[in-house]
Structure formats: structure tokens, C-alpha cells
């Protein structure tokens, strides 16, 4: 149950004075529907209104006491003709100008010969001072209602800053004094104020510095949110560890046999990851581990060793990929090893239908198929496994958490469910890994297999496109393959397609019969056919939108041309570059750009030229783009933070993770005085689902 102390904060914002159904509809999109959501909606700017006694020629935002003298211009039918009211300020003339002004309203707000406080931007035109559409008009007795420093909030169409400011001030009146949930030593060290004072302070800035994420009150609130997030993740992790799992120890019969079959030695990073996973599988709790590896670091071999350890115990394994192309590629890469070990695999995708599908489902249920590789078809309701012990999920951020859970639920309850290994080739900045995947144990593969040559990366002005295209003949003569990636045009998918089709036509004229195309509008079998023609060498240039981004492996591909590279994010550019130079031949990545470039675009291209380290690139991408844009909050499972800006407070995430772990070591059931305060914190940031973990397990 949510503590009674928080009830007023979780009332509907419609309970506030002045918030009717229309404004409530807009608030739902802008802030959220509860009073607390308004409290979390922090100012993004500030207007400082100095008191003006004498009119100055400088443009200034201020507040001035006026006496209304005349109404010279009455409204006409033309909207362009303003309604003007003349006023006196200590013997000087000032005009108040209103477009579409309602006469009855203005007469009531600005009666003749009366004094009023007017706040707004003072301007001068041709020797005449004026304020257009004042922000505030108040009786002189209400001067306390105009703040010298007024916060400016992020808005949406239909809500003014004045309307939102009034609603937020009301919301703040419900903010209670709450018990302190932070470690007193930390508060002293960071010079933080208490929670309520921090909330009040951030909504009453007195200068630009107060708006910075580094300001102490904002840091305090960001840390509260990050601490709540880390507590919830740690409670989830502990709950998972408490769940009875199945011990799948390695006896070496399959894992050691496959090492003898490999034509190369595993890297130190691969061996380390395999060892960490093996320990998880051997333990009698359920595994939930994330393997992060840069492009081409050899995650597939780690997945193979994990699958074989599960199979050594008589269990089945499933490997789920986000697309059919990737699922087929995994099957092609792994099946030769499984066959030599006498193990049976199957491909299960949405395309498998009728009698063939029925036969596969029967073999899975009987246990004669040891490994199923496929797409989300692996966890459809009618798919039953004889004894599923392990689920490997490739490119986790392309699946929702519920899909992960659906696959892991396919195990036998009496054996303790399914161990889950999640893999991603998208290097995730440490800050994001801790906040998005903090409920998982993490293994990092940060070494590339020996013999992998660096990819030569260059940025080229788009004006040189013709010379570049005609120069590709040398690569084609050597039987090498070329990717030509066309940019996504944000307006519509139709223009994306048109751009790709135009480029194919252009290249086809230079290299007849050598050019294929892949884009999002193609059916999956058409995509497969285009990819297959490219892999086999039937076509040597593949024009594509970013559907070739993740995981596609063509050893002969040596050239990656990315048109309008300035439109892509760093992570995307890095993933695309990772498609070439995989077969022992040197790779080239050519970033075609159209100037002039903005500072962020210049920084991206510079980083791409300077480093191939995906983890360095990921950190830079976070710094340049921010967290929400980086992973795409909705599909990544990344929590949406209301206050914390991850790109600005990475050091706080690490402190919060360590603090959460230490605290839960001492008080795992949240029973102490601080423990009870921590419960309030979890409810405050709507991480209450974590409270259930205390009782579950």
C-alpha cells in the first residue's frame, strides 16, 4: 500500500483549481495525470523581471506600475489591427498592445485612471515605448503575485507558461515533509539539502545556474530518482537469485569436443564470459545475464558454448533473433558444429506453416530436436518444449521484456524455469547498462579475434559521389562486395524508398546486373533473396536502408558507403561499419556528408575516424545525443527518468548502484528506520513493483 503521506501527490491533477477537462487532456501528454507529475516537471528557463521606474531605450523584461489614460484604437474587424491602451509611467508614455484583444476583458483588467502592475517585454518603436501582450496585469495590491524571477516550463500547444505555472504552484502546496531516505554521510559529503527544500528550490530559480543539472538541488533530486531505480533493479535481481533454478553443470563432453573443432583459439574476453556464464548455469538459481560485445567480438561462440553446457544436462535450448535474416545466419553459423556433435537443430520462424510446422512442433515436444533457432515464433502459445533449459536472446533491445518472459516461461516449472542469456552487439554506455539492465549480471567481451584488420574510415563530401561510384569497378573486379546505405528521410517511408531506388538505378547504369536492393518495404522472402544474391556474389553491390545494420555477415564485403552520414547517430554508423572487413580482407568505410555540418555532426564524424572501440563510441553518443534518443526509450526497456539526465550524471548512477547494494546487504527487507523511508521513496518514484519482490521469492 502506498503510504498515506503520499496520497495528495497521487490525486488527479484535475483536482487542482483551474485545471478543467481540456487542460487535463493536454497535461496527460505533457507531464502526466497526477499532482506529483507536475512537481517533477522542472523549469527549463527563467525570466527575470526587474522593477522599472523610468522607461529605458534598452529592450528589457520587467514590471512597471502604470496609470491607464486613454484607449486610442478600438478594435476593427481586421485581426491585424491591434487594440492599444495608452498609459502613464511617472510622466512618460507607454502603450500596451493587444492583437485579437477582447474589449470587455481589457476594460475590466485595465480600467481608466487606475493603477496596475504590468509585466512583460518593454520595447521601443520610433520613440514610442510599448509592451505587447503583457505576461501579467495585476492590481497594485497584488504585487507579491509577480515574481522577480519567473520559471519558464517546457510547454505544449494550448497551455501557456502562466497557466502551467499556476497549476505547478498549487501542486507544490501538497508537497509534504518526508522522512530522509539518503545516507547522512552522503548528504553531508555532497552538501545536499533535504528533499522538500530541494523540490521548492528547483521551482524557484533565481538565475541560469539554478537550471543546470549540476546545481545541488537538481543533483539531489536526480540522485533520489537514480537511487530508487537502482534499489528496484537490485531487489529484482535478488528476487531472481532466490527463485529456485536448475543446476546445469558442465561435464565437458560437448563443450570440450567443440573447442577441438574450432579453427581458431577463443580470446581471453570470450573465455572470461564463458566462465562467468558457466558458473551461473551451475548454480541452483535462474541465470539472467547480459553479454555485451562490440561488433565482431565473437558473441556467437559464447552462445554456442552456453548452449552446449545446457545440452550436456539433457536440456533443450532456444536462440531467439529479432529478424528471420539473423535467425538463418545463426543457424548457418552454428549448425555445422551441432551436426558434428550429433545434435539436431531446427529453424522456427513465422514463415514455417502447415505440416512442416506441425512436424517441428512434435519433435520439439518429444525432445528429438535439441536446439531451436528462430524469431518470436519460438514462444507462440502452441509451441511446447520437451525440456527447455536455456533461452539465448540476441539483440535484447529489439524485444520487449514480456517477450523475454514468454520464452523463459516455456520451461518446466518443476525444474525451476529457464536460464536466460541476453546478447547485444550494441555497446551500451556503462551508465545506461546500469539503469536499463541493472537487474542482470553483465559480461563484457572487449577483445576482437586475432587477424581482424582495422577498417579504414574516411569522411568525403557528397560532391565527390560520382568519382567514388566510378572507382568501385576495381573492387568489383577483385570479387569484393560493397554496401551502399541510403539515409532514412524522416518525412516518410515513401521518400526513403525513393532515395534507395534512385541510387540503385544510378549504380545499375554503371554496373549492369551487379546491383541488388534491400529496404523495409520488401517482404521477408524478397529481403532474403536479395541478401542471398549478395552473399553468393550474384550481385556485388547492395543498396540498402539500415535493415542491414545488425548482425548480417558477408565475409567478402569490404566497402561500406554511407550516404548523408551526418543524419545517422554514432551507434548506427559504428554498427554499419562493423559489416565490412569481417573475412580477413581490409575494410573501408566512406562517410559521405553534405555540408555545412553542425557541431554535433562534425564531432560524430571525427569520432568515427578516430576510433573503432564501440564502448568509447557509445559513451560519446550518450554525451552528444542523450539517453532517450540513444536507445529509443520505448523499445529498449530503458526506464524513463523524469529528472535525471543520464548523460549529465553518470557518476551518480555508480554511487546509487553501490549505495543500493550496500544498503540491501544490511537491510534486505527494508525494516529499519531508513528502510521504511526507502519504501516511501520507491512509492514516490512509482517503483512500487519492487516492494513485491520483498514478499516474493
XYZ file of C-alpha atoms in Angstrom, residues 279-602:
324
model
C 29.177 -20.522 -13.020
C 25.627 -19.124 -13.378
C 24.392 -22.291 -15.117
C 25.980 -24.491 -12.434
C 24.347 -22.536 -9.572
C 20.882 -23.599 -8.432
C 19.202 -20.253 -9.187
C 17.963 -18.929 -12.509
C 20.512 -17.187 -14.699
C 19.751 -13.752 -16.140
C 22.953 -12.479 -17.756
C 23.675 -9.866 -20.431
C 26.651 -10.365 -22.745
C 27.785 -7.118 -24.309
C 30.232 -7.427 -27.149
C 31.380 -4.989 -29.762
C 30.827 -5.662 -33.476
C 32.725 -8.824 -34.437
C 33.891 -9.688 -30.919
C 32.697 -13.307 -31.139
C 29.454 -13.425 -29.102
C 28.145 -16.285 -31.252
C 30.875 -18.617 -29.985
C 29.999 -17.658 -26.401
C 26.350 -18.513 -27.170
C 27.450 -21.872 -28.671
C 29.409 -22.854 -25.538
C 26.464 -21.819 -23.323
C 24.004 -23.902 -25.372
C 26.289 -26.940 -25.253
C 26.598 -26.775 -21.456
C 22.782 -26.846 -21.192
C 22.621 -29.758 -23.669
C 25.195 -31.728 -21.636
C 22.491 -31.914 -18.942
C 19.814 -33.280 -21.280
C 18.007 -29.940 -21.586
C 16.926 -28.201 -24.807
C 17.996 -24.668 -25.834
C 16.354 -21.895 -27.869
C 18.105 -18.988 -29.592
C 15.855 -16.040 -30.495
C 16.874 -13.338 -33.018
C 14.893 -10.207 -33.957
C 14.693 -10.947 -37.722
C 14.471 -14.002 -39.947
C 17.695 -12.990 -41.745
C 19.602 -13.046 -38.430
C 17.957 -16.286 -37.293
C 19.006 -18.000 -40.562
C 22.513 -16.623 -40.198
C 22.794 -18.039 -36.645
C 21.603 -21.418 -37.952
C 24.155 -21.384 -40.812
C 26.961 -20.409 -38.417
C 26.157 -22.904 -35.632
C 24.557 -25.895 -37.350
C 27.849 -27.343 -38.706
C 29.153 -27.649 -35.116
C 25.890 -29.166 -33.834
C 25.849 -31.694 -36.705
C 29.421 -32.848 -35.978
C 28.381 -33.410 -32.354
C 25.306 -35.407 -33.431
C 22.803 -32.766 -32.304
C 19.613 -31.835 -34.145
C 18.584 -28.196 -34.773
C 15.589 -26.508 -36.364
C 14.666 -23.073 -37.696
C 11.320 -21.817 -36.380
C 10.012 -18.572 -37.896
C 6.631 -17.155 -38.886
C 7.155 -18.494 -42.420
C 7.086 -22.134 -41.327
C 3.488 -23.300 -41.766
C 1.236 -26.325 -42.186
C 2.540 -29.894 -41.996
C 6.209 -28.847 -41.777
C 5.476 -26.668 -38.747
C 3.375 -29.390 -37.112
C 6.237 -31.881 -37.558
C 8.769 -29.472 -35.999
C 6.433 -28.768 -33.030
C 6.005 -32.502 -32.446
C 9.788 -33.081 -32.422
C 10.301 -30.149 -30.031
C 7.656 -31.555 -27.676
C 9.201 -35.064 -27.877
C 12.744 -33.719 -27.336
C 14.259 -35.093 -30.557
C 15.195 -31.523 -31.568
C 17.916 -30.271 -29.228
C 18.224 -26.621 -30.347
C 15.540 -24.330 -31.810
C 16.752 -21.166 -33.551
C 14.211 -18.600 -34.682
C 12.282 -15.386 -34.213
C 9.454 -14.581 -31.774
C 7.727 -17.656 -33.289
C 9.722 -19.628 -30.660
C 7.357 -18.583 -27.862
C 3.962 -18.755 -29.596
C 1.282 -20.360 -27.447
C 1.196 -23.681 -29.308
C 4.993 -24.174 -29.149
C 5.775 -26.711 -26.399
C 9.260 -27.923 -25.483
C 10.112 -31.301 -24.004
C 12.553 -29.723 -21.529
C 13.670 -26.163 -22.305
C 16.578 -25.276 -20.015
C 18.166 -22.270 -21.734
C 16.953 -19.278 -23.765
C 19.537 -17.163 -25.612
C 18.154 -13.826 -26.822
C 20.083 -11.861 -29.437
C 19.743 -8.055 -29.611
C 17.620 -7.743 -26.441
C 16.747 -4.093 -27.086
C 14.709 -5.157 -30.125
C 12.416 -7.259 -27.894
C 10.167 -6.196 -25.054
C 10.680 -7.645 -21.566
C 7.359 -9.521 -21.884
C 8.761 -11.445 -24.879
C 11.782 -12.461 -22.824
C 9.466 -13.639 -20.044
C 7.219 -15.507 -22.507
C 10.171 -17.546 -23.772
C 11.561 -18.204 -20.293
C 8.078 -19.408 -19.200
C 8.322 -22.316 -21.680
C 10.412 -24.363 -19.237
C 9.077 -26.986 -16.841
C 8.020 -25.355 -13.534
C 9.254 -28.390 -11.570
C 12.817 -27.931 -12.924
C 12.947 -24.263 -11.891
C 12.220 -22.466 -15.170
C 14.645 -21.379 -17.866
C 18.087 -19.788 -17.646
C 18.270 -16.652 -19.814
C 21.318 -15.299 -21.648
C 20.827 -11.981 -23.436
C 23.312 -10.788 -26.070
C 23.771 -7.398 -27.689
C 26.223 -6.138 -30.306
C 25.245 -2.565 -29.496
C 27.829 -1.376 -26.974
C 25.877 0.278 -24.185
C 27.441 3.060 -22.117
C 28.059 1.929 -18.544
C 25.517 4.450 -17.227
C 22.761 3.040 -19.451
C 23.730 -0.564 -18.781
C 23.341 0.070 -15.037
C 19.928 1.753 -15.392
C 18.384 -0.358 -18.188
C 19.907 -3.758 -17.440
C 20.822 -3.439 -13.772
C 18.667 -6.450 -12.888
C 21.031 -8.619 -14.951
C 24.565 -9.761 -14.357
C 26.779 -8.405 -17.144
C 29.691 -9.938 -19.072
C 31.665 -7.762 -21.491
C 33.621 -9.075 -24.489
C 36.040 -6.241 -25.149
C 38.574 -8.024 -27.383
C 38.367 -8.769 -31.081
C 39.513 -12.120 -32.525
C 43.109 -12.062 -33.839
C 43.564 -11.265 -37.525
C 40.676 -8.776 -37.696
C 42.097 -5.780 -39.595
C 41.002 -2.224 -38.697
C 38.503 -0.585 -41.053
C 39.884 2.495 -42.812
C 37.255 5.217 -42.188
C 37.104 8.460 -44.176
C 34.667 11.357 -44.426
C 34.072 12.572 -48.003
C 31.974 15.487 -49.300
C 28.931 14.275 -51.224
C 30.002 16.307 -54.279
C 32.601 13.559 -54.878
C 29.907 10.849 -55.149
C 30.309 10.350 -58.925
C 34.077 9.854 -58.709
C 33.593 7.433 -55.807
C 30.930 5.407 -57.658
C 33.024 5.051 -60.828
C 36.034 3.964 -58.741
C 34.177 0.923 -57.357
C 34.977 -1.075 -60.507
C 38.372 -2.047 -59.040
C 36.716 -3.682 -56.019
C 34.171 -5.475 -58.219
C 36.997 -6.843 -60.402
C 38.525 -8.350 -57.221
C 35.149 -10.047 -56.460
C 34.697 -7.933 -53.319
C 31.262 -6.762 -52.108
C 30.054 -3.223 -51.483
C 27.245 -1.970 -49.229
C 25.723 1.377 -50.223
C 23.492 2.642 -47.419
C 20.922 5.331 -48.180
C 19.779 7.629 -45.384
C 16.408 7.500 -43.727
C 14.399 10.538 -44.789
C 12.329 11.438 -41.742
C 9.238 12.762 -43.544
C 8.041 9.396 -44.820
C 8.988 5.862 -45.677
C 7.993 6.570 -49.287
C 10.831 9.069 -49.716
C 13.250 6.601 -48.037
C 12.287 4.060 -50.648
C 12.544 6.608 -53.486
C 16.080 7.576 -52.373
C 17.182 3.919 -52.329
C 15.506 3.128 -55.692
C 17.128 6.205 -57.309
C 20.564 5.157 -56.064
C 20.058 1.612 -57.366
C 19.111 2.947 -60.823
C 22.189 5.195 -60.829
C 24.586 2.365 -59.848
C 22.875 -0.151 -62.163
C 23.725 2.153 -65.115
C 27.415 1.897 -64.115
C 27.416 -1.810 -63.206
C 24.585 -3.597 -65.080
C 23.242 -6.693 -63.315
C 25.532 -6.194 -60.304
C 23.218 -4.183 -58.004
C 20.671 -5.505 -55.501
C 18.414 -3.620 -53.074
C 17.093 -4.241 -49.550
C 14.657 -1.955 -47.702
C 11.948 -2.104 -45.057
C 9.032 -2.352 -47.516
C 10.210 -5.658 -49.018
C 8.567 -8.878 -47.863
C 10.858 -11.088 -45.779
C 11.376 -13.635 -48.609
C 12.311 -10.796 -51.018
C 14.823 -9.473 -48.462
C 16.241 -12.980 -48.053
C 16.585 -13.393 -51.840
C 18.394 -10.030 -52.175
C 20.739 -10.877 -49.285
C 21.391 -14.356 -50.682
C 22.247 -12.942 -54.138
C 24.697 -10.547 -52.473
C 26.304 -13.247 -50.305
C 26.729 -15.622 -53.247
C 28.240 -12.907 -55.469
C 25.394 -12.883 -57.987
C 25.217 -9.156 -57.124
C 28.218 -7.297 -55.754
C 26.663 -4.001 -54.674
C 23.800 -3.955 -52.179
C 21.843 -0.705 -51.894
C 20.106 -0.686 -48.526
C 18.359 1.314 -45.868
C 19.565 0.417 -42.358
C 17.891 -3.034 -42.341
C 21.431 -4.452 -42.806
C 22.588 -2.757 -39.615
C 22.808 -5.559 -37.057
C 24.463 -8.947 -37.359
C 24.473 -9.574 -41.129
C 27.693 -11.376 -42.062
C 29.144 -11.395 -45.615
C 32.899 -12.174 -45.426
C 33.597 -10.756 -48.929
C 32.104 -7.334 -48.013
C 34.964 -4.818 -47.870
C 33.375 -1.424 -48.609
C 30.658 0.377 -46.640
C 29.451 3.633 -48.202
C 27.041 5.615 -46.006
C 25.295 8.414 -47.847
C 24.429 11.521 -45.793
C 26.325 10.066 -42.833
C 25.623 13.294 -40.923
C 21.993 12.149 -40.489
C 22.943 8.964 -38.605
C 23.688 8.501 -34.919
C 27.126 7.290 -33.853
C 25.919 3.845 -32.741
C 24.265 3.293 -36.138
C 27.377 4.386 -38.043
C 29.500 2.060 -35.898
C 27.139 -0.898 -36.442
C 27.133 -0.316 -40.209
C 30.937 -0.067 -40.330
C 31.098 -3.405 -38.497
C 29.545 -5.143 -41.522
C 32.801 -4.912 -43.530
C 36.310 -6.319 -43.140
C 34.999 -9.488 -41.471
C 36.635 -12.039 -43.797
C 40.320 -11.238 -43.344
C 40.351 -8.596 -46.122
C 40.889 -4.937 -45.193
C 37.675 -2.921 -44.933
C 36.861 0.637 -45.991
C 34.084 2.817 -44.598
C 33.300 6.006 -46.545
C 31.101 8.564 -44.826
C 29.527 10.830 -47.465
C 28.335 14.090 -45.946
C 26.629 17.273 -47.157
C 27.847 20.487 -45.534
C 27.669 22.764 -43.755
C 27.831 20.497 -40.692
C 26.641 21.408 -37.189
C 28.990 20.962 -34.221
C 27.415 17.638 -33.173
C 27.616 16.275 -36.723
C 31.288 17.299 -37.004
